[in-house]
Amino acid sequence: MVLQKYTFAVIATDVAIFTTQDGELKVLLIGMKKSPYEGFFALPGGLVGGDESIDDAAGRHLFDKAGVRGVFLEQLSAFGEPDRDPFGRVVSVAYYALVPPDAHRLKTTKQYKGVSWFSVQRLPNLAYDHKHILEAAVARLRGKLAYSNIARNLLSREFTLGEMQSMYEIILGEKLDKRNFRKKMIGSGLLTETKHMQKGRANRPARLYTFKKKKMVFI
Amino acid sequence: MVLQKYTFAVIATDVAIFTTQDGELKVLLIGMKKSPYEGFFALPGGLVGGDESIDDAAGRHLFDKAGVRGVFLEQLSAFGEPDRDPFGRVVSVAYYALVPPDAHRLKTTKQYKGVSWFSVQRLPNLAYDHKHILEAAVARLRGKLAYSNIARNLLSREFTLGEMQSMYEIILGEKLDKRNFRKKMIGSGLLTETKHMQKGRANRPARLYTFKKKKMVFI
DNA sequence: TCAAAAGTGTTCGTGCTACACCCATGC
DNA sequence: GCATGGGTGTAGCACGAACACTTTTGA
C-alpha cells in the first residue's frame, strides 16, 4: 500500500444534457474525430480551469455546447477509475442538465457542428465510460421524477397537461392514466392555470398552465 | 474564459463514517495538529493513489481509520471549490459509510489515537469544508432511510425491533409509533425472526431478528 | 363528418395514522 | 413490588388505481 506523496489528476466535467422531443427522451452528444475514439460520440464536457469551481465548469461547458444558461444542472457523481481515459489520469465529475424543448435551436447553427440529439433508446457508440455515466444519469432522472418536481425543467414556460403527461411517460417509459395524472398535478398546488389556450391544432384546444414558483419544491 | 491547457489537481477522498451509540447518531472525526487547522477536527480521508480507483481509496481510508471492511460505503458527491484547501487545488470525492455499533472497538487502541466519535448534534470545529460535507452526508442518510433499507448497515447481525426503531428515531430525529413501526417492518418481509431472545436486561426479553438477504433492497 | 386530443367522477382497495393496555424480566 | 421495555389490534382517513364517455377544434 505504498503511495506517492501526491498524485495529480486532470479534473474534467461531463454533462448529460436532456430534453424531450418527438415523444422521446434525448441527450446531447458530440461526434469525436480524434484517435482512439474517431466515430464515437461523447457527452459534452471538458476540463476544469485552475481557478474555477467544478460547478462553474459544468455550467460553462453546458453553455458552450447547448447554448443555454440558468437551466437545471445538478452533480451526478465523480468517475475516477484509473484507466477510464487513455490520455492519463482524468477524474470526471459528471452532471446532468434538463433543458426545455423550446430552448434548443442549436441543431441548425454552425457553431454546434457535430453536436446532435440522440434518443436514449438508440444510442451510438460512446467514448470513455460515457455509456456508464449516461446510464447513471437516466436512472437518477427517472428516480427523481417520482418524488420531486424537476420535470418542470423539461417543459416550456406555458404547457398543456397533455404535454406534461407525455413528458412523464417518456421518462418513466410507461403509460399513465389521464384522469389520475391530471387530478394529481392540479391537486399538487404547483401549477397555475393561465387564460391562454393552445391554438392551431386539429383538435379541441387545451388549457395552458405555468409553474407557480421559480424554486424547486420536493413533493 | 482563457484556460491553461491542463490543470492538475490532487484527488482526495473524505469519508463520513456513521454509527449509532448511546441513542445518538455519531460520526468519526480526527483531531488535527498541523497549521492552519490545529485544534480542528476533520473527516478521515486522504489522497487517492496514482493507480487506485477513487472507490478503492475511500475503502482503504475507511479501513485505516475505522478498522472495518465490507461495510456500506457510497459516494456522496465531489467537492471542488478552488479555495477549499489552503494547500492548493484539492478535489475531494466524499463518501459516507455506515458501521454497526458492535464493530467499533477503535476507541481504546493506540493505532487510533486522536480518532473519536462525535454526536452529529454536538460537533466540534471542522477543518476545510468538512462541515458542509457532513451536512450533505447527514441529509443523504436521512433521505435514504425513508425509501431504502440502508438502516441494516447500522445494526448488529441480530437485533431487536426496539433497537431498530430507536435507530430510526435517532437518524430521523423524531419519535415513531411502536405498533406502526413493528407492523411495517415485519410486514416488509425483509426480516427473519430468530429463535434467540435478548438476555440479561431488567425487562421482558425481546425477540432477536436478522435481515433476510445480504444485498440491498429498495423498498 | 371524421380524426384527434381535451376534459371530467366515482368506486375500491391499500396503506398510514392514532391510540392504551397487559407481559416478562431483574433488581 | 416496581421499574423497564416488549408485545399486541382496530377504526378512520387519505391516496392511488382502474375505468368510459362527451366536447371542441381543424381538415
Coordinates of C-alpha atoms (C1' of nucleotides) in Angstrom, one line a residue:
Chain A
M1 CA 0.0 0.0 0.0
V2 CA 2.8 2.4 -0.9
L3 CA 1.6 5.7 -2.3
Q4 CA 3.4 8.5 -4.0
K5 CA 3.2 11.6 -1.8
Y6 CA 1.0 13.4 -4.2
T7 CA -0.8 12.1 -7.2
F8 CA -2.1 14.7 -9.6
A9 CA -5.0 14.2 -11.9
V10 CA -6.7 16.3 -14.5
I11 CA -10.2 17.3 -13.5
A12 CA -12.9 17.2 -16.1
T13 CA -16.7 17.6 -16.2
D14 CA -19.1 15.7 -18.4
V15 CA -22.7 16.9 -18.7
A16 CA -25.6 14.7 -19.8
I17 CA -28.0 17.3 -21.3
F18 CA -31.5 16.0 -21.6
T19 CA -34.6 17.3 -23.4
T20 CA -37.8 15.8 -24.7
Q21 CA -38.5 15.8 -28.4
D22 CA -40.8 13.9 -30.7
G23 CA -42.1 11.8 -27.8
E24 CA -38.6 10.7 -26.8
L25 CA -36.0 11.5 -24.1
K26 CA -33.0 12.8 -25.9
V27 CA -29.4 13.5 -24.9
L28 CA -26.9 15.8 -26.5
L29 CA -23.8 14.1 -27.9
I30 CA -20.7 15.2 -29.8
G31 CA -19.1 13.3 -32.6
M32 CA -15.4 12.7 -32.0
K33 CA -12.7 12.9 -34.5
K34 CA -9.5 12.0 -32.7
S35 CA -8.0 8.7 -32.1
P36 CA -8.7 6.3 -30.5
Y37 CA -12.3 7.4 -30.5
E38 CA -13.0 8.6 -34.0
G39 CA -16.5 7.7 -34.9
F40 CA -17.6 7.5 -31.3
F41 CA -19.7 10.0 -29.5
A42 CA -19.2 11.7 -26.2
L43 CA -21.0 13.7 -23.6
P44 CA -20.1 17.4 -23.9
G45 CA -17.7 18.5 -21.3
G46 CA -14.1 19.4 -20.8
L47 CA -11.5 20.5 -18.3
V48 CA -12.0 22.4 -15.1
G49 CA -10.0 25.6 -15.0
G50 CA -7.3 26.2 -12.4
D51 CA -9.3 28.8 -10.5
E52 CA -12.8 27.6 -11.4
S53 CA -15.1 25.6 -9.3
I54 CA -16.3 22.3 -10.7
D55 CA -19.9 23.5 -10.8
D56 CA -18.9 26.6 -12.7
A57 CA -17.0 24.5 -15.2
A58 CA -20.1 22.3 -15.8
G59 CA -22.2 25.4 -16.4
R60 CA -19.7 26.8 -18.8
H61 CA -19.5 23.6 -20.8
L62 CA -23.3 23.4 -20.8
F63 CA -23.5 26.9 -22.2
D64 CA -20.7 26.4 -24.8
K65 CA -22.3 23.2 -26.2
A66 CA -26.0 23.7 -25.8
G67 CA -26.2 27.5 -25.7
V68 CA -28.4 27.6 -22.6
R69 CA -27.8 29.1 -19.2
G70 CA -29.7 29.1 -16.0
V71 CA -31.3 25.7 -16.5
F72 CA -31.4 22.8 -14.1
L73 CA -27.9 21.5 -13.5
E74 CA -27.0 19.0 -10.8
Q75 CA -24.0 16.9 -9.9
L76 CA -24.4 13.3 -10.6
S77 CA -21.2 11.6 -9.4
A78 CA -17.5 11.6 -9.8
F79 CA -16.0 8.9 -12.0
G80 CA -12.4 8.1 -11.3
E81 CA -11.3 4.6 -12.5
P82 CA -7.5 4.9 -13.2
D83 CA -7.9 3.7 -16.8
R84 CA -11.1 5.5 -17.8
D85 CA -9.2 7.8 -20.1
P86 CA -6.4 6.6 -22.3
F87 CA -4.9 10.1 -22.1
G88 CA -3.9 9.6 -18.5
R89 CA -5.4 10.1 -15.1
V90 CA -8.5 12.1 -15.6
V91 CA -11.2 12.3 -13.0
S92 CA -14.6 13.3 -14.3
V93 CA -17.3 14.9 -12.3
A94 CA -20.5 14.2 -14.1
Y95 CA -23.5 16.4 -14.2
Y96 CA -26.9 16.2 -15.7
A97 CA -28.9 19.1 -17.1
L98 CA -32.5 19.5 -18.2
V99 CA -33.5 21.9 -20.9
P100 CA -37.0 22.7 -22.1
P101 CA -37.8 21.6 -25.6
D102 CA -38.1 25.2 -27.0
A103 CA -34.6 26.2 -25.9
H104 CA -32.6 24.0 -28.3
R105 CA -32.3 25.8 -31.6
L106 CA -28.7 24.5 -31.8
K107 CA -29.1 21.9 -34.5
T108 CA -29.1 24.4 -37.3
T109 CA -26.3 26.8 -36.3
K110 CA -22.8 26.4 -37.5
Q111 CA -21.2 26.7 -34.0
Y112 CA -22.7 23.4 -33.0
K113 CA -21.5 21.3 -35.9
G114 CA -21.0 17.8 -34.8
V115 CA -23.4 18.2 -31.9
S116 CA -26.8 16.5 -32.0
W117 CA -29.6 15.0 -30.0
F118 CA -29.9 11.3 -29.7
S119 CA -32.8 9.3 -28.3
V120 CA -31.6 7.5 -25.2
Q121 CA -33.3 4.4 -26.7
R122 CA -31.0 4.4 -29.7
L123 CA -27.5 5.4 -28.6
P124 CA -24.4 5.4 -30.8
N125 CA -21.1 4.1 -29.6
L126 CA -19.9 6.2 -26.7
A127 CA -16.4 7.1 -25.9
Y128 CA -14.6 6.6 -22.5
D129 CA -17.0 5.4 -19.8
H130 CA -19.7 7.7 -21.1
K131 CA -22.2 4.9 -21.5
H132 CA -21.8 4.2 -17.8
I133 CA -22.2 7.8 -16.9
L134 CA -25.3 8.2 -19.1
E135 CA -27.0 5.2 -17.6
A136 CA -26.4 6.6 -14.2
A137 CA -27.9 9.9 -15.3
V138 CA -31.0 8.4 -16.8
A139 CA -31.5 6.3 -13.6
R140 CA -31.2 9.4 -11.5
L141 CA -33.6 11.4 -13.6
R142 CA -36.2 8.6 -13.5
G143 CA -35.8 8.2 -9.8
K144 CA -36.1 11.9 -9.1
L145 CA -39.2 12.4 -11.2
A146 CA -41.2 10.3 -8.8
Y147 CA -40.6 12.4 -5.7
S148 CA -39.6 15.9 -6.9
N149 CA -40.8 18.4 -9.4
I150 CA -37.7 18.5 -11.6
A151 CA -40.0 17.8 -14.6
R152 CA -40.7 21.5 -14.7
N153 CA -37.2 22.0 -16.2
L154 CA -38.1 20.0 -19.2
L155 CA -41.2 22.0 -20.1
S156 CA -41.7 25.3 -21.9
R157 CA -42.9 28.2 -19.8
E158 CA -46.6 27.5 -20.7
F159 CA -47.6 24.0 -21.3
T160 CA -50.6 21.8 -21.5
L161 CA -51.3 19.0 -19.1
G162 CA -51.1 16.6 -22.1
E163 CA -47.6 17.7 -22.9
M164 CA -46.7 17.3 -19.2
Q165 CA -48.1 13.9 -19.1
S166 CA -46.4 12.7 -22.2
M167 CA -43.1 14.0 -20.8
Y168 CA -43.6 11.9 -17.7
E169 CA -44.5 8.9 -19.8
I170 CA -41.3 9.4 -22.0
I171 CA -39.1 9.5 -19.0
L172 CA -40.7 6.7 -17.0
G173 CA -41.2 4.6 -20.0
E174 CA -44.8 3.7 -19.2
K175 CA -48.3 4.9 -19.9
L176 CA -50.1 6.9 -17.2
D177 CA -53.8 7.3 -16.6
K178 CA -55.0 10.7 -17.9
R179 CA -57.6 11.3 -15.2
N180 CA -55.4 10.3 -12.3
F181 CA -52.5 12.3 -13.7
R182 CA -54.5 15.5 -14.1
K183 CA -56.1 15.1 -10.7
K184 CA -52.7 14.7 -9.0
M185 CA -51.0 17.5 -10.8
I186 CA -53.8 20.0 -10.4
G187 CA -54.1 18.9 -6.8
S188 CA -50.4 19.4 -6.1
G189 CA -50.9 23.2 -6.0
L190 CA -47.7 23.7 -8.0
L191 CA -49.5 24.8 -11.2
T192 CA -51.2 28.0 -12.2
E193 CA -54.0 27.9 -14.8
T194 CA -53.4 30.6 -17.4
K195 CA -56.1 32.3 -19.5
H196 CA -54.4 31.1 -22.7
M197 CA -55.4 28.2 -24.8
Q198 CA -53.4 26.1 -27.2
K199 CA -54.2 27.1 -30.8
G200 CA -54.0 25.8 -34.4
R201 CA -54.3 22.1 -33.8
A202 CA -56.8 19.8 -35.3
N203 CA -58.5 19.0 -32.0
R204 CA -60.0 20.7 -29.0
P205 CA -57.7 23.4 -27.7
A206 CA -56.0 22.6 -24.4
R207 CA -55.6 25.0 -21.5
L208 CA -52.1 26.2 -20.8
Y209 CA -50.5 26.1 -17.4
T210 CA -47.4 27.5 -15.8
F211 CA -45.5 26.6 -12.7
K212 CA -46.1 28.7 -9.6
K213 CA -42.7 29.2 -8.2
K214 CA -39.2 29.6 -9.5
K215 CA -37.6 27.5 -6.8
M216 CA -37.6 23.7 -6.7
V217 CA -40.1 22.0 -4.5
F218 CA -39.8 18.4 -3.4
I219 CA -43.2 17.0 -3.1
Chain B
M1 CA -12.5 32.5 -20.3
V2 CA -8.9 31.6 -21.0
L3 CA -7.8 28.2 -19.6
Q4 CA -4.5 26.7 -19.2
K5 CA -4.4 23.6 -21.3
Y6 CA -4.3 21.2 -18.4
T7 CA -5.0 22.0 -14.8
F8 CA -3.9 19.3 -12.4
A9 CA -5.4 18.8 -9.0
V10 CA -4.8 16.5 -6.1
I11 CA -7.6 14.0 -5.7
A12 CA -8.6 13.1 -2.1
T13 CA -11.4 11.3 -0.5
D14 CA -13.1 12.1 2.7
V15 CA -15.4 9.6 4.4
A16 CA -18.2 10.4 6.8
I17 CA -18.3 7.2 8.9
F18 CA -21.6 6.9 10.9
T19 CA -22.7 4.7 13.7
T20 CA -25.3 4.8 16.4
Q21 CA -24.3 4.9 20.0
D22 CA -26.0 5.9 23.3
G23 CA -29.1 6.9 21.4
E24 CA -27.3 9.3 19.1
L25 CA -26.0 9.4 15.6
K26 CA -22.2 9.6 15.7
V27 CA -19.6 10.4 13.2
L28 CA -15.9 9.6 13.3
L29 CA -13.6 12.6 13.4
I30 CA -9.8 13.1 13.7
G31 CA -8.1 15.8 15.7
M32 CA -5.7 17.8 13.6
K33 CA -2.3 19.0 14.7
K34 CA -1.0 21.0 11.7
S35 CA -1.4 24.6 10.9
P36 CA -3.7 26.3 10.0
Y37 CA -6.1 23.8 11.4
E38 CA -4.6 22.8 14.8
G39 CA -7.4 22.1 17.2
F40 CA -9.9 21.5 14.5
F41 CA -11.3 18.1 13.5
A42 CA -11.6 16.5 10.1
L43 CA -13.3 13.6 8.4
P44 CA -11.0 10.7 7.9
G45 CA -9.6 10.5 4.4
G46 CA -6.6 11.1 2.3
L47 CA -5.2 11.1 -1.1
V48 CA -6.1 8.8 -4.0
G49 CA -3.2 6.7 -5.3
G50 CA -1.9 7.0 -8.8
D51 CA -3.2 3.7 -9.9
E52 CA -6.1 3.3 -7.5
S53 CA -9.8 4.0 -8.2
I54 CA -11.5 6.6 -6.0
D55 CA -13.8 4.0 -4.6
D56 CA -10.9 1.8 -3.6
A57 CA -9.2 4.8 -1.9
A58 CA -12.3 5.5 0.1
G59 CA -12.4 1.9 1.3
R60 CA -8.8 2.0 2.2
H61 CA -9.1 5.1 4.3
L62 CA -12.2 3.7 5.9
F63 CA -10.3 0.6 6.9
D64 CA -7.2 2.5 8.1
K65 CA -9.1 4.8 10.3
A66 CA -12.1 2.8 11.5
G67 CA -10.7 -0.7 11.1
V68 CA -13.7 -2.0 9.2
R69 CA -14.1 -3.6 5.8
G70 CA -17.0 -4.7 3.8
V71 CA -19.5 -2.2 5.3
F72 CA -21.8 0.1 3.4
L73 CA -19.8 2.7 1.5
E74 CA -21.4 5.0 -1.0
Q75 CA -20.2 8.1 -2.9
L76 CA -21.8 11.3 -1.8
S77 CA -20.5 14.0 -4.1
A78 CA -17.4 15.7 -5.3
F79 CA -16.4 18.9 -3.7
G80 CA -14.1 21.1 -5.8
E81 CA -14.2 24.8 -4.8
P82 CA -10.8 26.2 -5.8
D83 CA -10.1 27.5 -2.4
R84 CA -11.4 24.6 -0.2
D85 CA -8.0 23.6 0.8
P86 CA -5.2 26.1 1.7
F87 CA -2.7 23.6 0.5
G88 CA -3.6 24.0 -3.1
R89 CA -6.1 22.7 -5.6
V90 CA -7.5 19.6 -3.9
V91 CA -10.7 18.0 -5.2
S92 CA -12.3 15.8 -2.6
V93 CA -14.7 13.0 -3.5
A94 CA -16.8 12.5 -0.4
Y95 CA -18.2 9.2 0.7
Y96 CA -20.4 8.1 3.6
A97 CA -20.2 4.8 5.4
L98 CA -22.4 3.0 7.9
V99 CA -20.9 0.7 10.5
P100 CA -22.8 -1.4 13.0
P101 CA -22.5 -0.4 16.7
D102 CA -20.6 -3.6 17.7
A103 CA -17.8 -3.0 15.1
H104 CA -16.1 0.0 16.5
R105 CA -13.7 -1.1 19.2
L106 CA -11.3 1.5 17.9
K107 CA -11.6 4.0 20.8
T108 CA -9.3 2.0 23.0
T109 CA -6.5 1.0 20.7
K110 CA -3.3 3.0 20.2
Q111 CA -3.4 3.0 16.4
Y112 CA -6.5 5.2 16.5
K113 CA -5.1 7.9 18.8
G114 CA -6.8 11.2 18.0
V115 CA -9.7 9.5 16.4
S116 CA -13.1 9.6 18.1
W117 CA -16.8 9.6 17.7
F118 CA -18.8 12.7 17.9
S119 CA -22.6 13.1 18.1
V120 CA -23.8 15.0 15.0
Q121 CA -25.8 17.1 17.4
R122 CA -22.6 18.5 19.0
L123 CA -19.9 18.9 16.5
P124 CA -16.5 20.5 17.2
N125 CA -14.9 22.9 14.8
L126 CA -14.4 21.2 11.5
A127 CA -11.5 21.9 9.1
Y128 CA -11.8 22.7 5.4
D129 CA -15.3 22.4 4.1
H130 CA -16.0 19.3 6.2
K131 CA -18.9 20.9 7.9
H132 CA -20.5 21.3 4.5
I133 CA -19.7 17.7 3.5
L134 CA -21.0 16.3 6.8
E135 CA -24.3 18.2 6.4
A136 CA -24.7 16.8 3.0
A137 CA -24.0 13.3 4.3
V138 CA -26.5 13.5 7.1
A139 CA -29.1 14.8 4.7
R140 CA -28.5 12.0 2.3
L141 CA -28.6 9.4 5.1
R142 CA -31.9 10.8 6.4
G143 CA -33.4 10.9 2.9
K144 CA -32.4 7.3 2.0
L145 CA -33.7 5.9 5.2
A146 CA -37.2 6.6 4.1
Y147 CA -37.2 4.6 0.9
S148 CA -34.4 2.1 1.2
N149 CA -33.2 -0.4 3.8
I150 CA -29.7 1.0 4.3
A151 CA -30.6 1.0 8.0
R152 CA -29.5 -2.6 8.1
N153 CA -25.9 -1.4 7.9
L154 CA -26.2 0.3 11.2
L155 CA -27.4 -2.7 13.1
S156 CA -25.7 -5.7 14.6
R157 CA -26.3 -9.1 12.9
E158 CA -29.1 -9.9 15.4
F159 CA -31.1 -7.0 16.8
T160 CA -34.4 -6.3 18.5
L161 CA -37.2 -4.3 16.9
G162 CA -36.7 -1.9 19.7
E163 CA -33.1 -1.3 18.8
M164 CA -34.1 -0.9 15.2
Q165 CA -36.8 1.6 16.0
S166 CA -34.6 3.7 18.2
M167 CA -32.0 3.7 15.4
Y168 CA -34.6 5.1 13.0
E169 CA -35.7 7.7 15.6
I170 CA -32.1 8.8 16.1
I171 CA -31.5 9.4 12.4
L172 CA -34.8 10.9 11.6
G173 CA -34.9 13.0 14.8
E174 CA -38.5 12.1 15.7
K175 CA -40.4 9.6 17.7
L176 CA -42.2 6.8 15.9
D177 CA -45.2 4.8 16.9
K178 CA -44.2 1.4 18.2
R179 CA -47.1 -0.6 16.9
N180 CA -47.0 1.0 13.4
F181 CA -43.2 0.6 13.2
R182 CA -43.3 -3.1 14.1
K183 CA -46.2 -3.7 11.7
K184 CA -44.4 -2.1 8.9
M185 CA -41.0 -3.8 9.5
I186 CA -42.4 -7.3 10.0
G187 CA -44.7 -6.8 7.0
S188 CA -41.9 -5.7 4.8
G189 CA -40.7 -9.3 4.5
L190 CA -37.0 -8.2 4.9
L191 CA -36.6 -9.6 8.4
T192 CA -36.3 -13.1 9.7
E193 CA -37.4 -13.9 13.2
T194 CA -34.7 -15.9 15.1
K195 CA -35.2 -18.3 18.0
H196 CA -33.0 -16.2 20.2
M197 CA -34.1 -13.8 22.8
Q198 CA -32.3 -10.9 24.3
K199 CA -31.0 -11.7 27.8
G200 CA -29.8 -10.1 31.0
R201 CA -31.9 -6.9 31.0
A202 CA -34.2 -5.7 33.6
N203 CA -37.3 -6.1 31.5
R204 CA -39.1 -8.6 29.3
P205 CA -36.7 -10.2 26.9
A206 CA -37.1 -9.1 23.3
R207 CA -37.0 -11.3 20.3
L208 CA -34.0 -11.0 18.0
Y209 CA -34.3 -10.6 14.3
T210 CA -31.9 -10.7 11.3
F211 CA -32.0 -9.4 7.8
K212 CA -33.0 -11.9 5.2
K213 CA -30.7 -11.1 2.3
K214 CA -27.2 -9.8 2.0
K215 CA -28.0 -7.5 -0.9
M216 CA -29.6 -4.1 -0.6
V217 CA -33.2 -3.9 -1.4
F218 CA -35.0 -0.6 -2.1
I219 CA -38.5 -0.9 -0.7
Chain C
dT1 C1' -68.4 14.2 -40.7
dC2 C1' -64.2 12.5 -39.2
dA3 C1' -59.9 12.3 -36.6
dA4 C1' -57.6 13.8 -32.6
dA5 C1' -56.8 15.2 -28.2
dA6 C1' -59.2 17.7 -24.1
dG7 C1' -61.7 17.3 -20.3
dT8 C1' -64.4 15.1 -16.4
dG9 C1' -66.1 11.5 -11.2
dT10 C1' -66.7 7.5 -8.8
dT11 C1' -65.5 3.2 -6.7
dC12 C1' -62.5 0.2 -4.5
dG13 C1' -58.6 -1.3 -2.1
dT14 C1' -54.3 -0.4 0.3
dG15 C1' -51.6 1.7 3.5
dC16 C1' -50.7 5.2 7.0
dT17 C1' -52.1 7.3 11.5
dA18 C1' -53.7 7.5 16.0
dC19 C1' -54.3 5.3 20.2
dA20 C1' -53.9 2.0 25.5
dC21 C1' -53.2 -1.8 27.9
dC22 C1' -51.0 -6.2 29.7
dC23 C1' -46.5 -9.1 29.9
dA24 C1' -41.9 -10.8 31.3
dT25 C1' -37.9 -9.9 33.5
dG26 C1' -34.0 -8.0 37.0
dC27 C1' -33.4 -5.7 41.0
Chain D
dG1 C1' -43.5 -4.9 44.0
dC2 C1' -41.7 -1.8 40.9
dA3 C1' -39.3 0.0 37.0
dT4 C1' -38.4 -1.0 32.3
dG5 C1' -39.0 -2.0 27.7
dG6 C1' -41.7 -5.9 24.9
dG7 C1' -45.6 -7.0 22.7
dT8 C1' -50.4 -6.6 20.6
dG9 C1' -55.4 -4.7 17.3
dT10 C1' -58.7 -1.7 15.4
dA11 C1' -61.0 2.2 13.3
dG12 C1' -60.8 6.2 10.3
dC13 C1' -58.8 8.6 6.5
dA14 C1' -56.0 9.8 2.6
dC15 C1' -54.2 8.3 -1.6
dG16 C1' -53.5 5.7 -5.7
dA17 C1' -55.6 2.6 -9.4
dA18 C1' -59.0 1.3 -12.5
dC19 C1' -62.3 2.7 -15.7
dA20 C1' -65.6 5.4 -20.5
dC21 C1' -67.8 8.9 -22.4
dT22 C1' -68.7 13.7 -24.1
dT23 C1' -66.5 18.1 -26.1
dT24 C1' -64.1 21.0 -29.2
dT25 C1' -61.5 22.0 -32.9
dG26 C1' -59.1 21.8 -38.0
dA27 C1' -59.1 19.4 -42.1

